[in-house]
Tab-separated table of C-alpha atoms and ligand atoms in Angstrom:
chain	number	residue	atom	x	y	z
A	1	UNK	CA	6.895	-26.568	8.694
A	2	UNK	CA	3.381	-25.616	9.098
A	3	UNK	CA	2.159	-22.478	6.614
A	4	UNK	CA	-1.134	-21.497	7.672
A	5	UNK	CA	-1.633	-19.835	11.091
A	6	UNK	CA	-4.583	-21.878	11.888
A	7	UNK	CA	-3.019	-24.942	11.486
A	8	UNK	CA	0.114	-24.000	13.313
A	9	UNK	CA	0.573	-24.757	16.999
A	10	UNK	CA	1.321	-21.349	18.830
A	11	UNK	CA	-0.317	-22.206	22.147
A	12	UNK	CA	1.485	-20.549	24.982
A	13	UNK	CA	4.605	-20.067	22.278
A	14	UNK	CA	5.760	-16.287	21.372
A	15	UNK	CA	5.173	-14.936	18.293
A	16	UNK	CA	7.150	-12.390	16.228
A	17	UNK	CA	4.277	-11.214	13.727
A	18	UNK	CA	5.298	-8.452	10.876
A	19	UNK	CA	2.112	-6.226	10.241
A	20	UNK	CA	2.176	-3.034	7.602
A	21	UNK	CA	1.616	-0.506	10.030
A	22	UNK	CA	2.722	1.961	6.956
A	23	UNK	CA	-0.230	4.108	8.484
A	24	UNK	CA	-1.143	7.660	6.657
A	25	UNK	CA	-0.014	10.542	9.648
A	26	UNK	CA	-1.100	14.061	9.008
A	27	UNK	CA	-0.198	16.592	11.813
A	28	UNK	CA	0.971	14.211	14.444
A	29	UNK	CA	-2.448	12.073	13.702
A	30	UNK	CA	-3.175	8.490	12.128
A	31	UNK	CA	-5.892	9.896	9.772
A	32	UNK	CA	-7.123	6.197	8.478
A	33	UNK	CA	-6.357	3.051	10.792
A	34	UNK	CA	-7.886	0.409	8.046
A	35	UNK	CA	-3.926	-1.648	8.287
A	36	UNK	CA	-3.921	-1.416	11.868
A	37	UNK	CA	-7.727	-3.128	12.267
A	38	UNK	CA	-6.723	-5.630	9.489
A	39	UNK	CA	-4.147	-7.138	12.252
A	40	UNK	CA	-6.829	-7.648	14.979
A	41	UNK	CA	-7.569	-11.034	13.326
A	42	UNK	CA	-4.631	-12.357	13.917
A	43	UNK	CA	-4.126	-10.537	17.123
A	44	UNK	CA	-6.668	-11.645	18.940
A	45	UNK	CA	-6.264	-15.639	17.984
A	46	UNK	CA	-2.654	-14.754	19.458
A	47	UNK	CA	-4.203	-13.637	22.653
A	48	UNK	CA	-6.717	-16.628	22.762
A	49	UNK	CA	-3.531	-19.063	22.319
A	50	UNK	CA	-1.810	-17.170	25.432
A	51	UNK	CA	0.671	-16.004	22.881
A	52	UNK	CA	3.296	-13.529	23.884
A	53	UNK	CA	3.006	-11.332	20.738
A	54	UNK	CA	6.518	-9.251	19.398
A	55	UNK	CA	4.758	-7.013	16.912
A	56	UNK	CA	7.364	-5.846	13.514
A	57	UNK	CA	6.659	-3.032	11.030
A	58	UNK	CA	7.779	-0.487	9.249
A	59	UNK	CA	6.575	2.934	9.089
A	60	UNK	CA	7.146	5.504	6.099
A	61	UNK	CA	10.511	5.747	4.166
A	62	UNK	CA	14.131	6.252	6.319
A	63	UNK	CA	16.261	7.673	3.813
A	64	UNK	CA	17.691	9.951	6.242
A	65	UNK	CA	18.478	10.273	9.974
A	66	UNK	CA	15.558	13.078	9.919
A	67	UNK	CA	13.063	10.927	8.316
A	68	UNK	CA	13.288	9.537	12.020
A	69	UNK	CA	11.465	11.959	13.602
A	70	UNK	CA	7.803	11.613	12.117
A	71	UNK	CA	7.936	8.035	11.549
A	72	UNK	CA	7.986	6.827	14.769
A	73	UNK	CA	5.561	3.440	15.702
A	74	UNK	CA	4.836	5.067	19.130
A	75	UNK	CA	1.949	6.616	17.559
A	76	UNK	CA	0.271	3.178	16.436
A	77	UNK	CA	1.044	1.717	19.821
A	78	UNK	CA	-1.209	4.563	21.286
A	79	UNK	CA	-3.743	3.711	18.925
A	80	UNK	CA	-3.470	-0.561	19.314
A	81	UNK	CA	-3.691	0.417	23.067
A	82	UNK	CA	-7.201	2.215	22.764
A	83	UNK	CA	-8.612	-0.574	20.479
A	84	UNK	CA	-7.118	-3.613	22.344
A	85	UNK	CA	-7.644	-1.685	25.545
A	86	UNK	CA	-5.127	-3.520	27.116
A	87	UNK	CA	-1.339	-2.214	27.515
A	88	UNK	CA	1.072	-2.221	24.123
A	89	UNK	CA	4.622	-2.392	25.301
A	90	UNK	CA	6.749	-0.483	23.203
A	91	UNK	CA	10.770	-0.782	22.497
A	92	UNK	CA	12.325	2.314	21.056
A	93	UNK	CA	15.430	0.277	19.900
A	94	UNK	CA	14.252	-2.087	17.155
A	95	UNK	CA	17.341	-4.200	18.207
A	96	UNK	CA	17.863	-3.147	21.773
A	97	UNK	CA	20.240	-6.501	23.230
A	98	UNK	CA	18.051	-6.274	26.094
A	99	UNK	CA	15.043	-7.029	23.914
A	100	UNK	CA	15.512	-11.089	24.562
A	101	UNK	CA	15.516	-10.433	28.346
A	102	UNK	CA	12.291	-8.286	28.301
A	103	UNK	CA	10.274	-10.573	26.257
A	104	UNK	CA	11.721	-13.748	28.509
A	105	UNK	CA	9.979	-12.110	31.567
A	106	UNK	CA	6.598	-11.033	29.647
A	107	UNK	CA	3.209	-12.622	30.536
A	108	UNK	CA	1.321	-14.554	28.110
A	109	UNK	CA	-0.796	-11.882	26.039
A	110	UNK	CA	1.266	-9.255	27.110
A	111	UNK	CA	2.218	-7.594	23.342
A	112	UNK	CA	5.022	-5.785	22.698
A	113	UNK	CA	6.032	-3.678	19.811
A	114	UNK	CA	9.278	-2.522	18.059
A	115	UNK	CA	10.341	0.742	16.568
A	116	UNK	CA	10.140	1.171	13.001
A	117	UNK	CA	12.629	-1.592	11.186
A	118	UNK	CA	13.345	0.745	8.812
A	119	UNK	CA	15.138	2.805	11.140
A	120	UNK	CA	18.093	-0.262	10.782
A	121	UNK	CA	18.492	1.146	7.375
A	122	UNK	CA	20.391	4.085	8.580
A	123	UNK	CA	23.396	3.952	8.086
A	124	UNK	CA	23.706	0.549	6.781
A	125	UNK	CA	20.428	-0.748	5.080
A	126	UNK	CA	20.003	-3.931	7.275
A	127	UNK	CA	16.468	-4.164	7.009
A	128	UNK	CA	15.878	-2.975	3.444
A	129	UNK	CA	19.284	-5.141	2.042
A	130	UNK	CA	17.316	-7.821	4.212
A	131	UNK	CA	20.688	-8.155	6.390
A	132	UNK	CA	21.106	-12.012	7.956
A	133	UNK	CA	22.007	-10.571	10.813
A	134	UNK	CA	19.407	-8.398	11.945
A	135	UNK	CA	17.077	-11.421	10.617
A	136	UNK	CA	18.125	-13.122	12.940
A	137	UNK	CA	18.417	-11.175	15.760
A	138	UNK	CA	14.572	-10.656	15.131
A	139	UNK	CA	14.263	-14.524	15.104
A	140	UNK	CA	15.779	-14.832	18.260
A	141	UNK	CA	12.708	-13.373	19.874
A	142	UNK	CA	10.439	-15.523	19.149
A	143	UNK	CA	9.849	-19.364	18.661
A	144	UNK	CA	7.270	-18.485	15.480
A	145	UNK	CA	7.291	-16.105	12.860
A	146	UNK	CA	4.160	-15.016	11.304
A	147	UNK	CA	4.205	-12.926	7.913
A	148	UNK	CA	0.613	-10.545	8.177
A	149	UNK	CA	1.689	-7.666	6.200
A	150	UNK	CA	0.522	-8.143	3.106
A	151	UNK	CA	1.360	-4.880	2.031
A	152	UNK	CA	4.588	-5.622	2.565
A	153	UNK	CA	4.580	-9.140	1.018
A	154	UNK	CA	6.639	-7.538	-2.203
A	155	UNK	CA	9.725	-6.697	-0.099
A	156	UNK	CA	12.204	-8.665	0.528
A	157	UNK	CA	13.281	-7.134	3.960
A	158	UNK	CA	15.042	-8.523	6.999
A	159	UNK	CA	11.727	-8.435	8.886
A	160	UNK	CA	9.480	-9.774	5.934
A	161	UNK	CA	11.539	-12.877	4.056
A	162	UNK	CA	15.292	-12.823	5.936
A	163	UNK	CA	13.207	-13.605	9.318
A	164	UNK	CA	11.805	-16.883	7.494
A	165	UNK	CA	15.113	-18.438	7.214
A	166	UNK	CA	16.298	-18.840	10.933
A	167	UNK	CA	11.730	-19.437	12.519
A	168	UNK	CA	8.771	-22.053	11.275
A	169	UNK	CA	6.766	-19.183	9.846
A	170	UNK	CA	3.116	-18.996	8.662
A	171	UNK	CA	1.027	-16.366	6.956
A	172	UNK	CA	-1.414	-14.903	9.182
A	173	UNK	CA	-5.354	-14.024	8.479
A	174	UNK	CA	-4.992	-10.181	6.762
A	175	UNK	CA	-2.859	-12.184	4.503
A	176	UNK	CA	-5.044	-15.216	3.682
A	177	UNK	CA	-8.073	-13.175	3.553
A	178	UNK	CA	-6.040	-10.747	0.462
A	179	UNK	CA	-4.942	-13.666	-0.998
A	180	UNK	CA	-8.379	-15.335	-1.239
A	181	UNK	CA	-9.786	-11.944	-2.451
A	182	UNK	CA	-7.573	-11.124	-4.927
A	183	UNK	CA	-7.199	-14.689	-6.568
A	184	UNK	CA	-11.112	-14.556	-6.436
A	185	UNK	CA	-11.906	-11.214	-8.417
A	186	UNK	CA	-8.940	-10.120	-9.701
A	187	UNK	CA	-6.532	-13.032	-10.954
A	188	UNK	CA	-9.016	-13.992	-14.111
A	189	UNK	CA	-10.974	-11.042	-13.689
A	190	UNK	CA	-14.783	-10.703	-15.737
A	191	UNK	CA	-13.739	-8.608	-18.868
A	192	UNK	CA	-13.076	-6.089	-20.203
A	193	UNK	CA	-10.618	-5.018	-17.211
A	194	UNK	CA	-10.096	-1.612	-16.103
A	195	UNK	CA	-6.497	-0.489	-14.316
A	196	UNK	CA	-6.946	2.748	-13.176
A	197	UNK	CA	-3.678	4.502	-11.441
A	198	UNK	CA	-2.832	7.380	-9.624
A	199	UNK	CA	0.078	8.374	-7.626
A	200	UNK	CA	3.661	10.361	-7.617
A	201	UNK	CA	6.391	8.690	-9.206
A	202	UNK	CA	6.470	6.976	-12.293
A	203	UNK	CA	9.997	5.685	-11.724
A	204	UNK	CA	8.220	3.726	-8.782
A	205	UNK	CA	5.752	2.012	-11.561
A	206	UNK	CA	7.152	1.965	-14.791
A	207	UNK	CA	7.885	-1.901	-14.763
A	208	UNK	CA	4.166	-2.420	-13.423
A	209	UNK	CA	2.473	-0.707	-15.772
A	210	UNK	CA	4.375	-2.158	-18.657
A	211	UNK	CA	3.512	-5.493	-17.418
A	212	UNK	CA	-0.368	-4.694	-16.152
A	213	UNK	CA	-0.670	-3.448	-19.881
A	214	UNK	CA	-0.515	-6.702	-20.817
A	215	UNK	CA	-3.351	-7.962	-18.200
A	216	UNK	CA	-5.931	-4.980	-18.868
A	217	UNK	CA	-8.063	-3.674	-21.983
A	218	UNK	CA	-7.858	-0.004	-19.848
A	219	UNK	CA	-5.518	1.638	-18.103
A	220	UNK	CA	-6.666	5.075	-17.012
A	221	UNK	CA	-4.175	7.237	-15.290
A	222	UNK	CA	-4.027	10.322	-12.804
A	223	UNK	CA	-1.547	12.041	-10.744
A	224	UNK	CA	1.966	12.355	-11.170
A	225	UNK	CA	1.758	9.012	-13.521
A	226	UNK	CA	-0.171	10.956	-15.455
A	227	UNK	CA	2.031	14.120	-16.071
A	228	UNK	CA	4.621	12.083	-16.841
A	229	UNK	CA	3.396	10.330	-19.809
A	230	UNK	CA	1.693	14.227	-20.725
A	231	UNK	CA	5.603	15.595	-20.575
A	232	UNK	CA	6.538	12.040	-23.106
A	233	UNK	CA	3.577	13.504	-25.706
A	234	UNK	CA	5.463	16.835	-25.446
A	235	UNK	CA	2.216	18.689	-23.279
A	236	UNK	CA	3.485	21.819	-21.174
A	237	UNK	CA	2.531	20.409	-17.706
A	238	UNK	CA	3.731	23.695	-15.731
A	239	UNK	CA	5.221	23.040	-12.661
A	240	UNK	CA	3.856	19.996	-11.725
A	241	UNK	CA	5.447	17.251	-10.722
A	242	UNK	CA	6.439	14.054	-12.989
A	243	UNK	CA	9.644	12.744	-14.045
A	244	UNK	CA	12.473	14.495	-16.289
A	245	UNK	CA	14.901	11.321	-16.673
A	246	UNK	CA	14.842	11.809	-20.017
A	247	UNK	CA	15.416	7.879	-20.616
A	248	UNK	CA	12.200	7.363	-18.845
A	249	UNK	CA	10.626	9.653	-21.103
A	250	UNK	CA	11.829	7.667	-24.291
A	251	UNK	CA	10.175	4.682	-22.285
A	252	UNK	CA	7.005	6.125	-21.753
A	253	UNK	CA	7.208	7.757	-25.353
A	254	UNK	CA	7.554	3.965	-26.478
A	255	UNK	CA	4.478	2.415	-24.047
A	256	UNK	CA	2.457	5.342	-25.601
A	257	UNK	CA	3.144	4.312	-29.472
A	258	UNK	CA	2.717	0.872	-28.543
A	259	UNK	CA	-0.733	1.057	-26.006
A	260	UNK	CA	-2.339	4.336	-28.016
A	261	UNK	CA	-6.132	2.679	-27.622
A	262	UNK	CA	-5.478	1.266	-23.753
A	263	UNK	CA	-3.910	4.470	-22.278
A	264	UNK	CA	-6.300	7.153	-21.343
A	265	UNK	CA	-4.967	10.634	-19.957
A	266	UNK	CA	-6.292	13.385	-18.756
A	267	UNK	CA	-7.787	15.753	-20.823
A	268	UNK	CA	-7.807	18.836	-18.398
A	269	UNK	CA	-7.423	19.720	-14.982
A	270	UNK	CA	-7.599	21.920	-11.996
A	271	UNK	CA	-4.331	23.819	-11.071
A	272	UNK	CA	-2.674	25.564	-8.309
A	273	UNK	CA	0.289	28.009	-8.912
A	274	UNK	CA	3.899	27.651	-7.535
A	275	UNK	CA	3.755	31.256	-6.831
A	276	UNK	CA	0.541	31.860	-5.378
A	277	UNK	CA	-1.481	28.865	-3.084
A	278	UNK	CA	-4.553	30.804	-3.107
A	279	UNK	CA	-4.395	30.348	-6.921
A	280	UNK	CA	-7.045	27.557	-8.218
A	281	UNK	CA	-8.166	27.468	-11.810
A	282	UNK	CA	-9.586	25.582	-14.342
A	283	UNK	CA	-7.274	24.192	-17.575
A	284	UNK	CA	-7.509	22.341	-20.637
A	285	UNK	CA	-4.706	19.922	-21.158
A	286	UNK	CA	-3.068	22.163	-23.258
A	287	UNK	CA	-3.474	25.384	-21.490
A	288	UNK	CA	-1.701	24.708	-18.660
A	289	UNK	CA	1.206	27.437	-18.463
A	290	UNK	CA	4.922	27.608	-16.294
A	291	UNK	CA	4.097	28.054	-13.091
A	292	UNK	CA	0.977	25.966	-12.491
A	293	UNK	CA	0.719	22.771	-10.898
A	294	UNK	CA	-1.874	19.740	-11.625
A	295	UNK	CA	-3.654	18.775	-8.633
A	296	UNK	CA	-6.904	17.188	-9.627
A	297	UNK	CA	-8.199	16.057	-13.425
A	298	UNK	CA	-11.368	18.411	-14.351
A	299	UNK	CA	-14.820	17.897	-15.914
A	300	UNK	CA	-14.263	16.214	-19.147
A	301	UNK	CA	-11.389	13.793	-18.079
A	302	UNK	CA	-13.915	12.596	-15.580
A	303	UNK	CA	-16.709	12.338	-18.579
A	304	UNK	CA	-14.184	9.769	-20.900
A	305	UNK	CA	-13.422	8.217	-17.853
A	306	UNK	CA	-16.740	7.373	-16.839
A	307	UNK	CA	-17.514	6.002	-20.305
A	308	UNK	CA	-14.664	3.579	-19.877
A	309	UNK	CA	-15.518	2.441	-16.572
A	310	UNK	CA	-19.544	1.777	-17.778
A	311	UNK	CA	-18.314	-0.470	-20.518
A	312	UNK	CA	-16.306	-2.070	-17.554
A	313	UNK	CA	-16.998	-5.965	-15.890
A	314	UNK	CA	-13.866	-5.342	-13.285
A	315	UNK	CA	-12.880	-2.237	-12.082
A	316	UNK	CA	-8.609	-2.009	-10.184
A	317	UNK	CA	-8.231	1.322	-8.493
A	318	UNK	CA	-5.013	2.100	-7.553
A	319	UNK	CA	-3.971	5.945	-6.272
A	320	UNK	CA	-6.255	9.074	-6.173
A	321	UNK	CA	-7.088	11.663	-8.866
A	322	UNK	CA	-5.471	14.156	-6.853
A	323	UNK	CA	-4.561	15.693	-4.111
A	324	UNK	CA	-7.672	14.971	-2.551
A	325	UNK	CA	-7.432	16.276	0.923
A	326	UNK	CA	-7.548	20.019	-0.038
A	327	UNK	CA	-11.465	20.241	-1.092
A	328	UNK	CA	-10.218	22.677	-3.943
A	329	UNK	CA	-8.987	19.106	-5.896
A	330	UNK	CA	-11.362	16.893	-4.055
A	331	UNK	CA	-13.401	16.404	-7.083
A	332	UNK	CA	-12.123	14.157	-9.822
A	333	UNK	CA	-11.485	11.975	-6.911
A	334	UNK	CA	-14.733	12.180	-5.000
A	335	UNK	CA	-16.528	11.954	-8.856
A	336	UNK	CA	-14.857	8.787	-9.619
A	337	UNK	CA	-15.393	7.175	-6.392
A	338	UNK	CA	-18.928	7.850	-7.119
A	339	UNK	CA	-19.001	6.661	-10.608
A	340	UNK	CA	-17.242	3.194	-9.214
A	341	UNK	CA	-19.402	3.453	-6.778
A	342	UNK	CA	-22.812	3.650	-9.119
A	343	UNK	CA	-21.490	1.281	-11.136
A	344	UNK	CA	-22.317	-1.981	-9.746
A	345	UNK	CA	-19.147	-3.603	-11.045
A	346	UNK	CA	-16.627	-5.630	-9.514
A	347	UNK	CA	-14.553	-2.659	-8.126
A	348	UNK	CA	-11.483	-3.505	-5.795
A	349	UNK	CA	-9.719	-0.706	-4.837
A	350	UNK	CA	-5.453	-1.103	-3.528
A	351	UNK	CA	-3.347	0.963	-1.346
A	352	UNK	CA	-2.759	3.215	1.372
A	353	UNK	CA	-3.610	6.688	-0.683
A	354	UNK	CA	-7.170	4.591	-2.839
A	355	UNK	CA	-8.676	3.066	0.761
A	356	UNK	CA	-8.052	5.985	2.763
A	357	UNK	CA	-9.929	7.870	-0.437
A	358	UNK	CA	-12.705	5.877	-0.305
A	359	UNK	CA	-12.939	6.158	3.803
A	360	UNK	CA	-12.712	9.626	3.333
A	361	UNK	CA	-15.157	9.858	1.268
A	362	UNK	CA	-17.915	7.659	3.315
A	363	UNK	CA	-17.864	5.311	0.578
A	364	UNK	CA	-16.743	2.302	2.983
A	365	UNK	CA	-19.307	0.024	1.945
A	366	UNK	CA	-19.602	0.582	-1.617
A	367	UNK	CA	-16.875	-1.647	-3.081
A	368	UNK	CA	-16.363	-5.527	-3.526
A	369	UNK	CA	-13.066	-5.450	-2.082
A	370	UNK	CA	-10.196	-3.049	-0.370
A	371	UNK	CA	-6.971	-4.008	-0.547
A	372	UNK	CA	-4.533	-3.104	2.794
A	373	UNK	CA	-1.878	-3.380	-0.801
A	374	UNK	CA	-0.434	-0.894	-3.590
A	375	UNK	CA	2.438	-1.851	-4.422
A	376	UNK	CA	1.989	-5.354	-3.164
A	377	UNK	CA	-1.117	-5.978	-4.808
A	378	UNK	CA	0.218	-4.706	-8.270
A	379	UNK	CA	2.645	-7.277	-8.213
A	380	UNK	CA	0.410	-9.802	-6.901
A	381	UNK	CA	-1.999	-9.006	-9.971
A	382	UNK	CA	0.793	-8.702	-12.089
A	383	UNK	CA	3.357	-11.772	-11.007
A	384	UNK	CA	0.945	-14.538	-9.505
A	385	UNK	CA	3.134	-14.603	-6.118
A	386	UNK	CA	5.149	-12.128	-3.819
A	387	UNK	CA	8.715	-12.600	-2.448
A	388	UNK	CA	7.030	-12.466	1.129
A	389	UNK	CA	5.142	-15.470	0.744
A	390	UNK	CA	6.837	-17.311	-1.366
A	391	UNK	CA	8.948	-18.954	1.415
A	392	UNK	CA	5.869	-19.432	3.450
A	393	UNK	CA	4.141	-20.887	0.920
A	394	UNK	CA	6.551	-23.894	-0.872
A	395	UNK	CA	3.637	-26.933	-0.341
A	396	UNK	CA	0.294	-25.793	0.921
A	397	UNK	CA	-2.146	-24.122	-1.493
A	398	UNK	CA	-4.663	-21.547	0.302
A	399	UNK	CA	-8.635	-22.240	0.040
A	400	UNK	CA	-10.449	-20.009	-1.501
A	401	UNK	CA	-12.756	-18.210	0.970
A	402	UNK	CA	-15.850	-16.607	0.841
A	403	UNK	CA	-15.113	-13.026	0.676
B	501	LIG	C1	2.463	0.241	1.292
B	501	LIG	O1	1.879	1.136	1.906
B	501	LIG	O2	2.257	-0.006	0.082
B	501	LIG	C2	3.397	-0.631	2.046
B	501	LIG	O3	3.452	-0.272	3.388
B	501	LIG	C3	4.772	-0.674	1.435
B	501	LIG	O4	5.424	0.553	1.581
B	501	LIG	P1	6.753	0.827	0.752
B	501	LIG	O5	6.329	1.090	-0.687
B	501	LIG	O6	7.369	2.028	1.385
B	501	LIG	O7	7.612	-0.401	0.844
């Protein structure tokens, strides 16, 4: 079995490829297409190979039969149509039984792509619980798999690992080119290392920060992270949100007493009120009262953070200071983008929420490396492989490229 697209014959053959199409939609719009220009790569040596292409991804999280209804991949075929300029067929039924007949009767280059596999997992979790049968069934519609969704590379999902049991299967070019990066700045990165992390949930990240703890000399959090680990020290964080499993909070209580010079939190913020959304004011850590809400860190959490990052060889940025998109807590993250950004460090920035920060921002160009991954690249960082790859990957090593 050949691993490496390049080196894997797909002339005239059709491809299933899985991209992360897990594209950020605001208001019916994709507000940052850096995942879905990441596939072209491997796209367009599909085309040149008169490849029928069956494109897989998943889109959001289907908890729910109403999580449906914005997470639809229509939207990203619109958008591959207008890049590709050339037509994007598009199959509403992610395992329609017509889908072998329709492909069968497809040109070469003509593309198709599937709904959402995540809508499988209602009601019965086939692509999440990485179901043999709907692996298969995805198998059957092509002669060659190719894994390019690296952001996806730490599920083990029908589409991503179950599909590389029944096809030859390869890694395609986003892939390689993340790989390459990431072992190349990141895997024995210049020192002292900087983690800093953002986001919602710190259920989500608990096990990945214990474990990047190990791997950093700084981890600097923000976001809902952050408030969590504020509620552990006993802070009143208002109304904002963070966990209140109150086992977590014994675990976060323990990272805390056992990482007190590593961990750096916020010192104060800008909140918003539960009551009132015209409400925006400035708090100390410890001022915060009941019904406010932490949307961005403020002044002098940006200050000791900038000190840490200066001292800094390598720079991770993972997540945003806040909830960037409203300009009233555009800030910390727009001030620490810029302090990265002045830096001249080794900065890589991960993830959906960090990239589509830094794009917002008009700071495209200023870092060594973006990352199409969060979670994937945590684990990446973290582990040394992904459950995505791993099956791809048994005998060939990947060259390190020039990135
Ligand atoms: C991502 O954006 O990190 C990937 O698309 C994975 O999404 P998930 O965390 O919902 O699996």
């Amino acid at each position: 079995m050949k691993k490496r697209l390049e080196k894997t014959d797909v002339k005239e053959k059709t491809v299933v490829v899985r991209f992360d199409y897990n594209v950020p939609i605001i208001n019916g719009k994709i507000i940052d297409n850096t995942k879905i220009m990441a596939s072209l790569d491997t796209i367009n040596y599909l085309l040149k190979n008169d490849c029928k292409i069956v494109i897989l991804s998943h889109l959001g999280k289907i908890k729910k039969e109403e999580d449906k209804l914005n997470n639809s991949l229509e939207l990203v075929a619109e958008n591959l149509k207008k890049i590709l300029k050339q037509e994007i067929y598009f199959s509403h039924d992610t395992m329609d039984p017509e889908l072998p007949e329709r492909i069968k009767i497809m040109l070469p280059r003509d593309i198709i792509l599937l709904e959402n596999t995540r809508f499988l997992d209602i009601p019965n979790k086939l692509e999440s619980n990485c179901d043999i049968q709907a692996a298969s069934f995805l198998a059957s519609l092509g002669e060659i798999f190719v894994m390019d969704a690296f952001a996806s590379c730490h599920r083990a999902h029908a589409s991503t690992v179950g599909i590389t049991k029944f096809l030859p299967s390869c890694i395609g070019f986003s892939v390689e080119r993340e790989l390459a990066a990431l072992d190349k700045l990141l895997m024995n990165p210049k020192r002292p290392f900087t983690v800093i992390m953002g986001g919602a949930k710190v259920e989500d990240k608990l096990e990945l920060i214990e474990a990047m703890l190990l791997k950093c000399e700084h981890l600097l959090l923000a976001g809902g992270l952050a408030n969590s680990f504020l509620a552990a020290l006993n802070f009143n964080i208002g109304s904002s949100l963070a966990t209140n499993n109150y086992q977590t909070i014994q675990k976060l209580q323990n990272i805390l007493l056992n990482n007190r010079e590593k961990i750096l939190l916020p010192l104060d913020a800008i909140v918003g009120s539960s009551y009132d959304k015209n409400y925006t004011k400035y708090k100390k850590i410890n001022e915060i009262s009941d019904n406010e809400i932490i949307y961005d860190i403020g002044i002098k959490t940006i200050e000791k953070y900038k000190k840490i990052i200066l001292e800094s060889e390598t720079i991770f940025l993972n997540g945003t200071m806040g909830v960037y998109e409203d300009y009233r807590y555009s800030n910390g993250t727009k001030e620490i983008l810029n302090i990265l950004k002045e830096s001249g460090k080794i900065v890589v920035a991960g993830g959906g929420d960090s990239v589509s920060s830094v794009k917002h921002f008009g700071f495209n160009d200023a870092f060594t490396y973006l990352s199409c991954g969060g979670g994937a690249t945590l684990e990446y960082l973290i582990y040394g492989h992904l459950v995505g790859i791993d099956s791809i990957m048994e005998d060939e090593e990947i060259e390190v490229l020039d990135v």
